[in-house]
């Protein structure tokens, strides 16, 4: 049905999206590359000039940088592991014959709709606060000292909060996949004497592989950029203990006001994201063949 | 894969599933509950599930103080505005990719998605400078543009997966009956496309409402939405828990309700049709 003219019309219809996305991608990127080789500090704007790779070497030589990289990977990896393992278990549980599956889904999905600063702020204050938080009350009730979550375990606390936000997403996707599994196959396996564990291992899990891949892909895109939760709770601290790469760039740009260094950090982040994206896209191409 | 089981088992399963679900939901519930307490009972130890003195004062105070309505209104304008603008740009694109696919359509879709993988922090400085120079900094227009660009790939993808399910035979039938292109769009395609457009819209309003990078970094006072308001809502000593909870409840309630309505489409939409 595609005639010559409808092809032309089709291109015209796609053009606005492509053009704005192209500009959105290329202009800031080009500017970031430019700044990353310049001396550019907002606090001393009169001193400018080319500095070669000095901004980059500052990043690579900063002890905070490697900490930020490992924190970023820890955050992404930790949240993925928690949400997928718990997500599979909870999906299996909800998929059992239970009363009120509809309301159950609504309860479980709710944290996903809570905006990151709110999620971070209620966990930090209402639950994890060392004086007035609920966990502190419990600790006191048991005669223990309250835990200083944000001071002693900043990364774990952030990972915990972010996992709470993303667990619903993983659960719901895995549940959807689970519900498309035919019960005949399982019954046949059961009749042949397969145990619950081997039924899970050889029938349920392979069926969910695609959904698990999708959860990893989508969550990674969002998790690499996590900002609001850290901004609201630890501000990257104490010291740099919970500083991730996005937060380190933010600190360079907004607090240290060193545009050149922040730009170099940005380019490093782009390269890192591209390495991750390369692997994601390869499997995504296979999995998203709509 | 639900199977028939004895009632006793079902009772057991139900109890287990509800316990887990309530545990996950508990922080939201607790926040809403705390928002109706007085500050004193909000920090009472041990925590009180039922307070003797329920109150609406927190809402009144948060609403009256601190320009809360302005933050709220900014959130509405920014999330709805960026979604509508995104739809205007994305509908024609998704439409033609679904109905007149070329050799490169798949690559184009993948490329669009790849723009989402660029970390926002990486382009913070150029965005900041561009916004400063053009006068878009701390304006709602600026944030509408930024969030539209951020969510455009998701909008195109979601619409594409919905449009692809409209059978093209129907179009051919309409054409055989002599329908013009305009009539075809108004009478045949639009009614079939509206559910997909509606769920795309809902989900993108949710994503834009909850966005917390550009909304915090590209605003100071005038255009700051609820995400920036809550992020800055800090006062020590725990004397503000009830008010914090009231503010949080007001920030999440509209989206929570929208989300409950669109949760069925969420899976399909956010997985770009890969899981149905």
Short mmCIF file of N, CA and C in Angstrom, two decimals, chain A residues 1-2 10 13-14 16-18 20-22 24-25 28 31-32 35 90 93 95-100 103-118 121-123 125-127 129 132 134 137 140 164 169 172-173 176 181 183 186-187 190 210 214 218 221 227 231 246 249-250 253 259 262-263 266 269-270 273 277 280-281 284-285 287-290, chain B residues 1 3 5 7 10-11 13-14 16-18 20-22 24-28 30-31 43 45 47 89-90 92-93 95-97 99-100 106 108 110-119 121-123 125-127 129-130 149 152 206 209-210 212-213 216-217 226-227 230-231 237-238 240-241 244-245 248 251-252 255-256 259-260 263 266-267 270-272 274-276:
data_model
loop_
_atom_site.label_atom_id
_atom_site.label_comp_id
_atom_site.label_asym_id
_atom_site.label_seq_id
_atom_site.Cartn_x
_atom_site.Cartn_y
_atom_site.Cartn_z
N UNK A 1 0.82 -1.20 0.00
CA UNK A 1 0.00 0.00 0.00
C UNK A 1 0.86 1.26 0.00
N UNK A 2 2.19 1.05 0.07
CA UNK A 2 3.06 2.22 0.13
C UNK A 2 3.39 2.71 -1.27
N UNK A 10 5.13 9.98 4.60
CA UNK A 10 5.55 9.30 5.81
C UNK A 10 6.84 9.92 6.35
N UNK A 13 6.18 13.11 8.03
CA UNK A 13 5.55 12.98 9.35
C UNK A 13 6.55 12.57 10.43
N UNK A 14 7.57 11.83 10.02
CA UNK A 14 8.57 11.40 11.00
C UNK A 14 9.55 12.54 11.29
N UNK A 16 9.67 15.82 12.13
CA UNK A 16 9.76 16.65 13.34
C UNK A 16 10.36 15.92 14.53
N UNK A 17 9.94 14.68 14.76
CA UNK A 17 10.48 13.93 15.90
C UNK A 17 11.97 13.72 15.76
N UNK A 18 12.38 13.33 14.54
CA UNK A 18 13.80 13.05 14.34
C UNK A 18 14.62 14.31 14.51
N UNK A 20 13.95 17.20 16.20
CA UNK A 20 14.10 17.73 17.56
C UNK A 20 14.96 16.80 18.41
N UNK A 21 14.82 15.49 18.21
CA UNK A 21 15.64 14.58 19.01
C UNK A 21 17.11 14.69 18.63
N UNK A 22 17.36 14.91 17.33
CA UNK A 22 18.73 15.03 16.88
C UNK A 22 19.38 16.28 17.48
N UNK A 24 18.43 17.84 20.17
CA UNK A 24 18.47 17.60 21.62
C UNK A 24 19.68 16.75 21.99
N UNK A 25 20.07 15.87 21.06
CA UNK A 25 21.19 15.01 21.37
C UNK A 25 22.51 15.70 21.02
N UNK A 28 23.76 19.78 22.88
CA UNK A 28 24.37 19.73 24.21
C UNK A 28 25.63 18.87 24.23
N UNK A 31 28.51 20.88 22.78
CA UNK A 31 28.92 21.90 23.74
C UNK A 31 29.69 21.27 24.90
N UNK A 32 29.22 20.12 25.35
CA UNK A 32 29.90 19.46 26.47
C UNK A 32 31.32 19.07 26.09
N UNK A 35 33.45 22.31 26.06
CA UNK A 35 33.78 22.79 27.41
C UNK A 35 34.76 21.87 28.12
N UNK A 90 7.49 -12.35 44.52
CA UNK A 90 6.18 -11.74 44.77
C UNK A 90 5.23 -12.02 43.62
N UNK A 93 3.85 -15.36 44.07
CA UNK A 93 2.89 -15.36 45.18
C UNK A 93 1.54 -14.80 44.75
N UNK A 95 0.38 -14.61 41.81
CA UNK A 95 -0.20 -15.41 40.74
C UNK A 95 -0.91 -16.66 41.27
N UNK A 96 -0.66 -17.01 42.52
CA UNK A 96 -1.36 -18.15 43.11
C UNK A 96 -2.85 -17.83 43.16
N UNK A 97 -3.69 -18.86 43.30
CA UNK A 97 -5.12 -18.55 43.43
C UNK A 97 -5.39 -17.80 44.73
N UNK A 98 -5.63 -16.51 44.64
CA UNK A 98 -5.91 -15.70 45.84
C UNK A 98 -7.16 -14.86 45.60
N UNK A 99 -7.74 -14.41 46.69
CA UNK A 99 -8.87 -13.49 46.58
C UNK A 99 -8.37 -12.07 46.44
N UNK A 100 -9.01 -11.31 45.58
CA UNK A 100 -8.71 -9.89 45.46
C UNK A 100 -7.43 -9.60 44.72
N UNK A 103 -7.22 -5.59 43.65
CA UNK A 103 -6.72 -4.69 44.69
C UNK A 103 -5.26 -4.97 45.07
N UNK A 104 -4.87 -6.22 45.03
CA UNK A 104 -3.47 -6.57 45.35
C UNK A 104 -2.52 -5.87 44.39
N UNK A 105 -2.84 -5.94 43.10
CA UNK A 105 -2.00 -5.29 42.10
C UNK A 105 -1.90 -3.80 42.36
N UNK A 106 -3.02 -3.20 42.75
CA UNK A 106 -3.02 -1.75 42.98
C UNK A 106 -2.14 -1.40 44.18
N UNK A 107 -2.20 -2.21 45.24
CA UNK A 107 -1.35 -1.96 46.40
C UNK A 107 0.12 -2.08 46.02
N UNK A 108 0.43 -3.14 45.28
CA UNK A 108 1.83 -3.41 44.97
C UNK A 108 2.42 -2.37 44.02
N UNK A 109 1.62 -1.87 43.09
CA UNK A 109 2.16 -0.93 42.10
C UNK A 109 2.36 0.48 42.67
N UNK A 110 1.68 0.78 43.77
CA UNK A 110 1.65 2.16 44.28
C UNK A 110 3.01 2.85 44.43
N UNK A 111 4.02 2.21 45.02
CA UNK A 111 5.28 2.95 45.19
C UNK A 111 5.85 3.50 43.89
N UNK A 112 5.53 2.86 42.77
CA UNK A 112 6.06 3.32 41.49
C UNK A 112 5.58 4.73 41.16
N UNK A 113 4.41 5.10 41.68
CA UNK A 113 3.83 6.41 41.35
C UNK A 113 4.25 7.51 42.32
N UNK A 114 5.05 7.15 43.30
CA UNK A 114 5.52 8.15 44.27
C UNK A 114 6.76 8.82 43.70
N UNK A 115 6.74 10.14 43.60
CA UNK A 115 7.90 10.80 42.97
C UNK A 115 9.16 10.62 43.83
N UNK A 116 10.32 10.49 43.18
CA UNK A 116 11.56 10.17 43.91
C UNK A 116 11.83 11.05 45.14
N UNK A 117 11.71 12.37 45.06
CA UNK A 117 12.00 13.15 46.27
C UNK A 117 11.05 12.82 47.43
N UNK A 118 9.79 12.53 47.12
CA UNK A 118 8.85 12.17 48.18
C UNK A 118 9.21 10.81 48.76
N UNK A 121 12.22 11.24 50.86
CA UNK A 121 11.99 12.04 52.05
C UNK A 121 11.16 11.28 53.09
N UNK A 122 10.16 10.50 52.68
CA UNK A 122 9.39 9.79 53.70
C UNK A 122 10.22 8.65 54.30
N UNK A 123 11.03 7.99 53.49
CA UNK A 123 11.88 6.94 54.07
C UNK A 123 12.90 7.55 55.03
N UNK A 125 12.85 10.43 56.69
CA UNK A 125 12.34 11.06 57.90
C UNK A 125 11.42 10.15 58.71
N UNK A 126 10.38 9.65 58.08
CA UNK A 126 9.38 8.90 58.84
C UNK A 126 9.89 7.54 59.30
N UNK A 127 10.83 6.95 58.55
CA UNK A 127 11.27 5.60 58.90
C UNK A 127 12.70 5.53 59.41
N UNK A 129 14.87 8.01 60.29
CA UNK A 129 15.42 9.07 61.12
C UNK A 129 15.88 8.51 62.47
N UNK A 132 13.39 10.16 65.48
CA UNK A 132 11.94 10.07 65.44
C UNK A 132 11.40 9.06 64.44
N UNK A 134 10.44 5.49 62.56
CA UNK A 134 9.79 4.29 63.09
C UNK A 134 10.83 3.21 63.44
N UNK A 137 12.23 3.83 66.81
CA UNK A 137 11.30 3.42 67.87
C UNK A 137 11.40 1.93 68.12
N UNK A 140 14.59 1.14 69.91
CA UNK A 140 14.50 1.48 71.33
C UNK A 140 13.64 0.48 72.09
N UNK A 164 12.71 -0.04 46.64
CA UNK A 164 11.30 0.04 46.99
C UNK A 164 10.51 0.72 45.85
N UNK A 169 7.46 -2.13 39.63
CA UNK A 169 7.60 -2.23 38.17
C UNK A 169 8.04 -3.63 37.78
N UNK A 172 5.25 -6.24 38.51
CA UNK A 172 4.10 -6.19 37.60
C UNK A 172 4.45 -6.78 36.24
N UNK A 173 5.63 -6.51 35.74
CA UNK A 173 6.03 -7.04 34.44
C UNK A 173 6.20 -8.56 34.52
N UNK A 176 2.84 -10.18 34.72
CA UNK A 176 2.17 -10.23 33.42
C UNK A 176 2.71 -11.39 32.58
N UNK A 181 1.58 -17.86 30.94
CA UNK A 181 2.09 -19.23 30.93
C UNK A 181 0.91 -20.19 30.99
N UNK A 183 -1.32 -23.29 31.88
CA UNK A 183 -1.32 -24.16 33.05
C UNK A 183 -1.23 -25.64 32.64
N UNK A 186 2.24 -27.01 32.93
CA UNK A 186 2.63 -27.24 34.31
C UNK A 186 1.97 -28.49 34.87
N UNK A 187 0.68 -28.66 34.53
CA UNK A 187 -0.03 -29.83 35.03
C UNK A 187 0.57 -31.11 34.47
N UNK A 190 3.61 -31.85 36.31
CA UNK A 190 3.29 -32.31 37.66
C UNK A 190 2.90 -33.80 37.63
N UNK A 210 12.44 -13.54 28.94
CA UNK A 210 12.25 -12.34 28.14
C UNK A 210 11.82 -11.16 29.01
N UNK A 214 13.73 -7.59 29.77
CA UNK A 214 13.12 -6.28 29.59
C UNK A 214 13.22 -5.45 30.86
N UNK A 218 15.02 -1.74 30.84
CA UNK A 218 14.31 -0.50 31.15
C UNK A 218 14.83 0.09 32.45
N UNK A 221 18.24 1.91 32.17
CA UNK A 221 18.15 3.25 31.58
C UNK A 221 17.83 4.27 32.66
N UNK A 227 19.08 10.52 40.61
CA UNK A 227 19.56 11.79 41.15
C UNK A 227 18.72 12.26 42.34
N UNK A 231 19.94 13.42 46.09
CA UNK A 231 19.82 14.85 46.36
C UNK A 231 18.99 15.09 47.62
N UNK A 246 26.47 10.72 38.22
CA UNK A 246 25.64 11.90 37.97
C UNK A 246 25.73 12.94 39.09
N UNK A 249 29.02 14.92 38.92
CA UNK A 249 28.97 15.94 37.88
C UNK A 249 28.16 17.14 38.36
N UNK A 250 27.04 16.83 38.99
CA UNK A 250 26.19 17.89 39.53
C UNK A 250 26.97 18.75 40.53
N UNK A 253 29.43 21.02 38.75
CA UNK A 253 28.80 22.09 37.99
C UNK A 253 28.15 23.12 38.91
N UNK A 259 32.86 24.46 35.23
CA UNK A 259 32.13 23.95 34.07
C UNK A 259 33.00 22.98 33.28
N UNK A 262 33.18 19.61 35.06
CA UNK A 262 31.87 18.95 35.02
C UNK A 262 31.60 18.40 33.62
N UNK A 263 32.02 19.18 32.60
CA UNK A 263 31.80 18.72 31.23
C UNK A 263 32.62 17.47 30.93
N UNK A 266 30.86 14.72 32.33
CA UNK A 266 29.71 14.40 31.49
C UNK A 266 30.08 13.50 30.34
N UNK A 269 30.65 10.10 31.52
CA UNK A 269 29.36 9.45 31.77
C UNK A 269 28.71 8.98 30.47
N UNK A 270 28.85 9.80 29.42
CA UNK A 270 28.27 9.41 28.13
C UNK A 270 28.95 8.14 27.61
N UNK A 273 27.79 5.21 29.63
CA UNK A 273 26.42 4.84 29.29
C UNK A 273 26.37 4.14 27.94
N UNK A 277 24.89 0.75 27.06
CA UNK A 277 23.82 0.75 26.06
C UNK A 277 24.11 -0.22 24.92
N UNK A 280 23.02 -3.49 26.03
CA UNK A 280 21.57 -3.50 26.18
C UNK A 280 20.88 -3.57 24.83
N UNK A 281 21.32 -2.71 23.90
CA UNK A 281 20.66 -2.60 22.61
C UNK A 281 20.74 -3.91 21.83
N UNK A 284 18.24 -6.01 23.26
CA UNK A 284 16.94 -5.38 23.11
C UNK A 284 16.41 -5.58 21.69
N UNK A 285 17.29 -5.45 20.69
CA UNK A 285 16.88 -5.65 19.32
C UNK A 285 16.20 -7.00 19.15
N UNK A 287 14.80 -8.77 21.62
CA UNK A 287 13.64 -8.93 22.48
C UNK A 287 12.45 -8.05 22.13
N UNK A 288 12.72 -6.95 21.43
CA UNK A 288 11.63 -6.01 21.21
C UNK A 288 11.04 -6.13 19.81
N UNK A 289 11.29 -7.22 19.15
CA UNK A 289 10.76 -7.38 17.81
C UNK A 289 9.24 -7.47 17.89
N UNK A 290 8.61 -6.33 17.88
CA UNK A 290 7.18 -6.26 18.14
C UNK A 290 6.35 -7.01 17.10
N UNK B 1 -2.14 -18.84 35.00
CA UNK B 1 -1.91 -20.24 35.33
C UNK B 1 -2.58 -20.63 36.64
N UNK B 3 -4.87 -22.31 39.18
CA UNK B 3 -5.49 -23.63 39.15
C UNK B 3 -6.43 -23.81 40.33
N UNK B 5 -7.74 -25.05 43.68
CA UNK B 5 -7.13 -25.59 44.89
C UNK B 5 -8.18 -25.59 46.00
N UNK B 7 -10.06 -24.72 49.50
CA UNK B 7 -10.31 -23.43 50.12
C UNK B 7 -9.27 -23.10 51.18
N UNK B 10 -6.31 -21.75 49.60
CA UNK B 10 -6.55 -20.43 49.05
C UNK B 10 -6.51 -19.37 50.16
N UNK B 11 -7.07 -19.71 51.32
CA UNK B 11 -7.02 -18.78 52.45
C UNK B 11 -5.57 -18.48 52.82
N UNK B 13 -2.83 -18.81 50.89
CA UNK B 13 -2.20 -18.02 49.82
C UNK B 13 -2.62 -16.56 49.90
N UNK B 14 -3.94 -16.36 50.11
CA UNK B 14 -4.45 -14.99 50.15
C UNK B 14 -3.81 -14.21 51.29
N UNK B 16 -0.93 -14.71 52.70
CA UNK B 16 0.48 -14.43 52.40
C UNK B 16 0.61 -13.29 51.39
N UNK B 17 -0.18 -13.37 50.31
CA UNK B 17 -0.06 -12.35 49.27
C UNK B 17 -0.45 -10.97 49.80
N UNK B 18 -1.53 -10.94 50.60
CA UNK B 18 -1.96 -9.64 51.13
C UNK B 18 -0.95 -9.08 52.12
N UNK B 20 2.30 -9.41 52.05
CA UNK B 20 3.41 -8.82 51.29
C UNK B 20 2.97 -7.51 50.64
N UNK B 21 1.79 -7.51 50.03
CA UNK B 21 1.31 -6.31 49.35
C UNK B 21 1.15 -5.15 50.33
N UNK B 22 0.61 -5.45 51.51
CA UNK B 22 0.41 -4.38 52.50
C UNK B 22 1.75 -3.85 53.00
N UNK B 24 4.50 -3.67 51.23
CA UNK B 24 5.03 -2.80 50.18
C UNK B 24 4.31 -1.45 50.19
N UNK B 25 3.02 -1.50 50.44
CA UNK B 25 2.21 -0.28 50.39
C UNK B 25 2.34 0.54 51.67
N UNK B 26 2.82 -0.09 52.74
CA UNK B 26 2.78 0.54 54.06
C UNK B 26 3.35 1.96 54.12
N UNK B 27 4.54 2.24 53.53
CA UNK B 27 5.06 3.61 53.63
C UNK B 27 4.10 4.66 53.08
N UNK B 28 3.39 4.32 52.00
CA UNK B 28 2.44 5.27 51.44
C UNK B 28 1.28 5.47 52.43
N UNK B 30 1.30 4.96 55.65
CA UNK B 30 1.78 5.62 56.86
C UNK B 30 1.92 7.12 56.65
N UNK B 31 2.37 7.51 55.45
CA UNK B 31 2.49 8.94 55.14
C UNK B 31 1.12 9.60 55.15
N UNK B 43 5.30 12.09 65.96
CA UNK B 43 6.63 11.60 66.35
C UNK B 43 6.56 10.77 67.63
N UNK B 45 6.52 7.92 70.31
CA UNK B 45 7.19 6.62 70.33
C UNK B 45 6.61 5.81 71.49
N UNK B 47 5.22 4.28 67.74
CA UNK B 47 4.36 4.90 66.73
C UNK B 47 2.89 4.59 66.97
N UNK B 89 3.92 16.09 18.38
CA UNK B 89 5.06 15.78 17.53
C UNK B 89 5.15 14.27 17.23
N UNK B 90 4.77 13.46 18.23
CA UNK B 90 5.00 12.02 18.10
C UNK B 90 3.91 11.30 17.31
N UNK B 92 2.17 11.92 14.47
CA UNK B 92 2.43 11.68 13.04
C UNK B 92 3.58 10.71 12.81
N UNK B 93 4.62 10.83 13.62
CA UNK B 93 5.79 9.97 13.43
C UNK B 93 5.42 8.50 13.69
N UNK B 95 2.55 7.16 13.72
CA UNK B 95 1.56 6.79 12.73
C UNK B 95 2.21 6.29 11.45
N UNK B 96 3.11 7.09 10.91
CA UNK B 96 3.69 6.71 9.63
C UNK B 96 4.64 5.52 9.79
N UNK B 97 5.29 5.43 10.96
CA UNK B 97 6.16 4.27 11.16
C UNK B 97 5.36 2.98 11.27
N UNK B 99 2.25 2.47 9.89
CA UNK B 99 1.46 2.13 8.70
C UNK B 99 2.24 2.17 7.40
N UNK B 100 3.30 2.96 7.35
CA UNK B 100 4.14 2.98 6.15
C UNK B 100 5.58 2.69 6.57
N UNK B 106 12.89 0.36 11.99
CA UNK B 106 13.36 -0.29 13.22
C UNK B 106 14.61 0.41 13.78
N UNK B 108 15.49 3.46 13.25
CA UNK B 108 15.12 4.79 13.70
C UNK B 108 14.54 4.72 15.12
N UNK B 110 15.12 2.43 17.35
CA UNK B 110 16.20 2.10 18.28
C UNK B 110 17.06 3.33 18.57
N UNK B 111 17.30 4.12 17.53
CA UNK B 111 18.10 5.32 17.72
C UNK B 111 17.39 6.28 18.68
N UNK B 112 16.07 6.41 18.49
CA UNK B 112 15.31 7.30 19.36
C UNK B 112 15.44 6.87 20.82
N UNK B 113 15.34 5.57 21.03
CA UNK B 113 15.43 5.06 22.39
C UNK B 113 16.84 5.30 22.96
N UNK B 114 17.83 5.23 22.06
CA UNK B 114 19.21 5.39 22.53
C UNK B 114 19.45 6.81 23.05
N UNK B 115 18.67 7.80 22.55
CA UNK B 115 18.87 9.15 23.08
C UNK B 115 18.48 9.22 24.56
N UNK B 116 17.66 8.30 24.99
CA UNK B 116 17.27 8.28 26.41
C UNK B 116 18.39 7.75 27.29
N UNK B 117 19.36 7.10 26.67
CA UNK B 117 20.43 6.53 27.47
C UNK B 117 21.52 7.54 27.78
N UNK B 118 21.44 8.68 27.15
CA UNK B 118 22.41 9.72 27.48
C UNK B 118 22.09 10.21 28.88
N UNK B 119 23.06 10.12 29.80
CA UNK B 119 22.75 10.54 31.17
C UNK B 119 22.45 12.03 31.22
N UNK B 121 22.75 14.11 33.57
CA UNK B 121 23.78 14.91 34.24
C UNK B 121 24.88 15.30 33.26
N UNK B 122 25.11 14.46 32.23
CA UNK B 122 26.19 14.74 31.28
C UNK B 122 25.94 16.03 30.52
N UNK B 123 24.70 16.33 30.23
CA UNK B 123 24.41 17.51 29.43
C UNK B 123 23.82 18.63 30.28
N UNK B 125 25.33 21.05 31.96
CA UNK B 125 25.93 22.38 31.78
C UNK B 125 25.41 23.07 30.51
N UNK B 126 25.49 22.38 29.35
CA UNK B 126 24.95 23.04 28.16
C UNK B 126 23.48 23.42 28.32
N UNK B 127 22.71 22.53 28.90
CA UNK B 127 21.29 22.84 29.08
C UNK B 127 21.14 24.08 29.95
N UNK B 129 23.32 26.50 30.44
CA UNK B 129 23.75 27.70 29.73
C UNK B 129 22.75 28.12 28.66
N UNK B 130 22.27 27.13 27.88
CA UNK B 130 21.29 27.46 26.84
C UNK B 130 20.05 28.09 27.48
N UNK B 149 11.26 16.73 25.39
CA UNK B 149 12.37 16.08 24.70
C UNK B 149 12.79 14.81 25.41
N UNK B 152 10.00 12.19 24.71
CA UNK B 152 9.57 11.96 23.32
C UNK B 152 9.85 10.53 22.83
N UNK B 206 2.47 10.89 34.20
CA UNK B 206 3.06 10.34 35.42
C UNK B 206 4.58 10.49 35.41
N UNK B 209 5.50 14.20 35.80
CA UNK B 209 5.17 14.69 37.15
C UNK B 209 6.26 14.26 38.14
N UNK B 210 6.75 13.04 37.96
CA UNK B 210 7.71 12.50 38.91
C UNK B 210 9.16 12.78 38.55
N UNK B 212 12.71 14.26 38.41
CA UNK B 212 13.35 15.00 39.49
C UNK B 212 14.79 15.36 39.19
N UNK B 213 15.16 15.52 37.94
CA UNK B 213 16.50 16.05 37.67
C UNK B 213 16.40 17.45 37.05
N UNK B 216 14.65 20.02 39.15
CA UNK B 216 15.39 20.57 40.29
C UNK B 216 16.52 21.48 39.81
N UNK B 217 17.19 21.08 38.72
CA UNK B 217 18.37 21.84 38.31
C UNK B 217 18.04 23.05 37.43
N UNK B 226 6.48 20.49 42.22
CA UNK B 226 6.43 19.80 43.51
C UNK B 226 7.71 19.02 43.82
N UNK B 227 8.34 18.44 42.79
CA UNK B 227 9.56 17.66 43.05
C UNK B 227 10.62 18.54 43.72
N UNK B 230 9.43 19.44 47.42
CA UNK B 230 9.63 18.38 48.41
C UNK B 230 11.11 18.17 48.68
N UNK B 231 11.92 18.25 47.62
CA UNK B 231 13.36 18.04 47.81
C UNK B 231 13.95 19.09 48.74
N UNK B 237 14.98 18.01 63.59
CA UNK B 237 14.32 17.83 64.87
C UNK B 237 12.93 17.21 64.79
N UNK B 238 12.51 16.82 63.62
CA UNK B 238 11.28 16.05 63.53
C UNK B 238 10.03 16.78 63.96
N UNK B 240 8.25 18.51 62.07
CA UNK B 240 7.51 18.88 60.87
C UNK B 240 6.94 17.66 60.16
N UNK B 241 6.97 16.51 60.85
CA UNK B 241 6.57 15.26 60.18
C UNK B 241 5.16 15.31 59.63
N UNK B 244 5.16 17.60 56.64
CA UNK B 244 5.86 16.94 55.53
C UNK B 244 4.96 15.88 54.91
N UNK B 245 4.27 15.13 55.76
CA UNK B 245 3.39 14.08 55.25
C UNK B 245 2.22 14.65 54.47
N UNK B 248 3.58 15.79 51.19
CA UNK B 248 3.87 14.63 50.35
C UNK B 248 2.58 14.02 49.80
N UNK B 251 1.36 15.94 47.05
CA UNK B 251 2.21 15.83 45.87
C UNK B 251 1.97 14.53 45.11
N UNK B 252 1.64 13.46 45.84
CA UNK B 252 1.53 12.17 45.15
C UNK B 252 0.10 11.75 44.86
N UNK B 255 -1.28 11.71 41.16
CA UNK B 255 -0.60 10.75 40.30
C UNK B 255 -0.91 9.33 40.74
N UNK B 256 -1.05 9.14 42.05
CA UNK B 256 -1.40 7.82 42.56
C UNK B 256 -2.75 7.39 41.98
N UNK B 259 -2.46 6.76 38.34
CA UNK B 259 -1.69 5.54 38.17
C UNK B 259 -2.55 4.30 38.39
N UNK B 260 -3.42 4.35 39.40
CA UNK B 260 -4.28 3.20 39.65
C UNK B 260 -5.16 2.90 38.45
N UNK B 263 -2.76 1.38 35.57
CA UNK B 263 -1.76 0.35 35.87
C UNK B 263 -1.79 -0.82 34.89
N UNK B 266 0.30 0.14 32.05
CA UNK B 266 1.68 0.48 32.42
C UNK B 266 2.68 -0.54 31.89
N UNK B 267 2.38 -1.81 32.12
CA UNK B 267 3.31 -2.86 31.72
C UNK B 267 3.56 -2.81 30.22
N UNK B 270 5.35 0.71 29.23
CA UNK B 270 6.74 0.94 29.62
C UNK B 270 7.69 -0.15 29.13
N UNK B 271 7.15 -1.27 28.67
CA UNK B 271 8.04 -2.27 28.10
C UNK B 271 8.02 -2.19 26.58
N UNK B 272 7.43 -1.11 26.07
CA UNK B 272 7.36 -0.89 24.63
C UNK B 272 6.77 -2.09 23.91
N UNK B 274 6.88 -5.15 24.60
CA UNK B 274 7.63 -6.41 24.62
C UNK B 274 7.02 -7.42 25.58
N UNK B 275 6.27 -6.94 26.56
CA UNK B 275 5.58 -7.84 27.49
C UNK B 275 4.13 -7.45 27.49
N UNK B 276 3.26 -8.40 27.18
CA UNK B 276 1.84 -8.04 27.11
C UNK B 276 1.04 -8.82 28.12
#
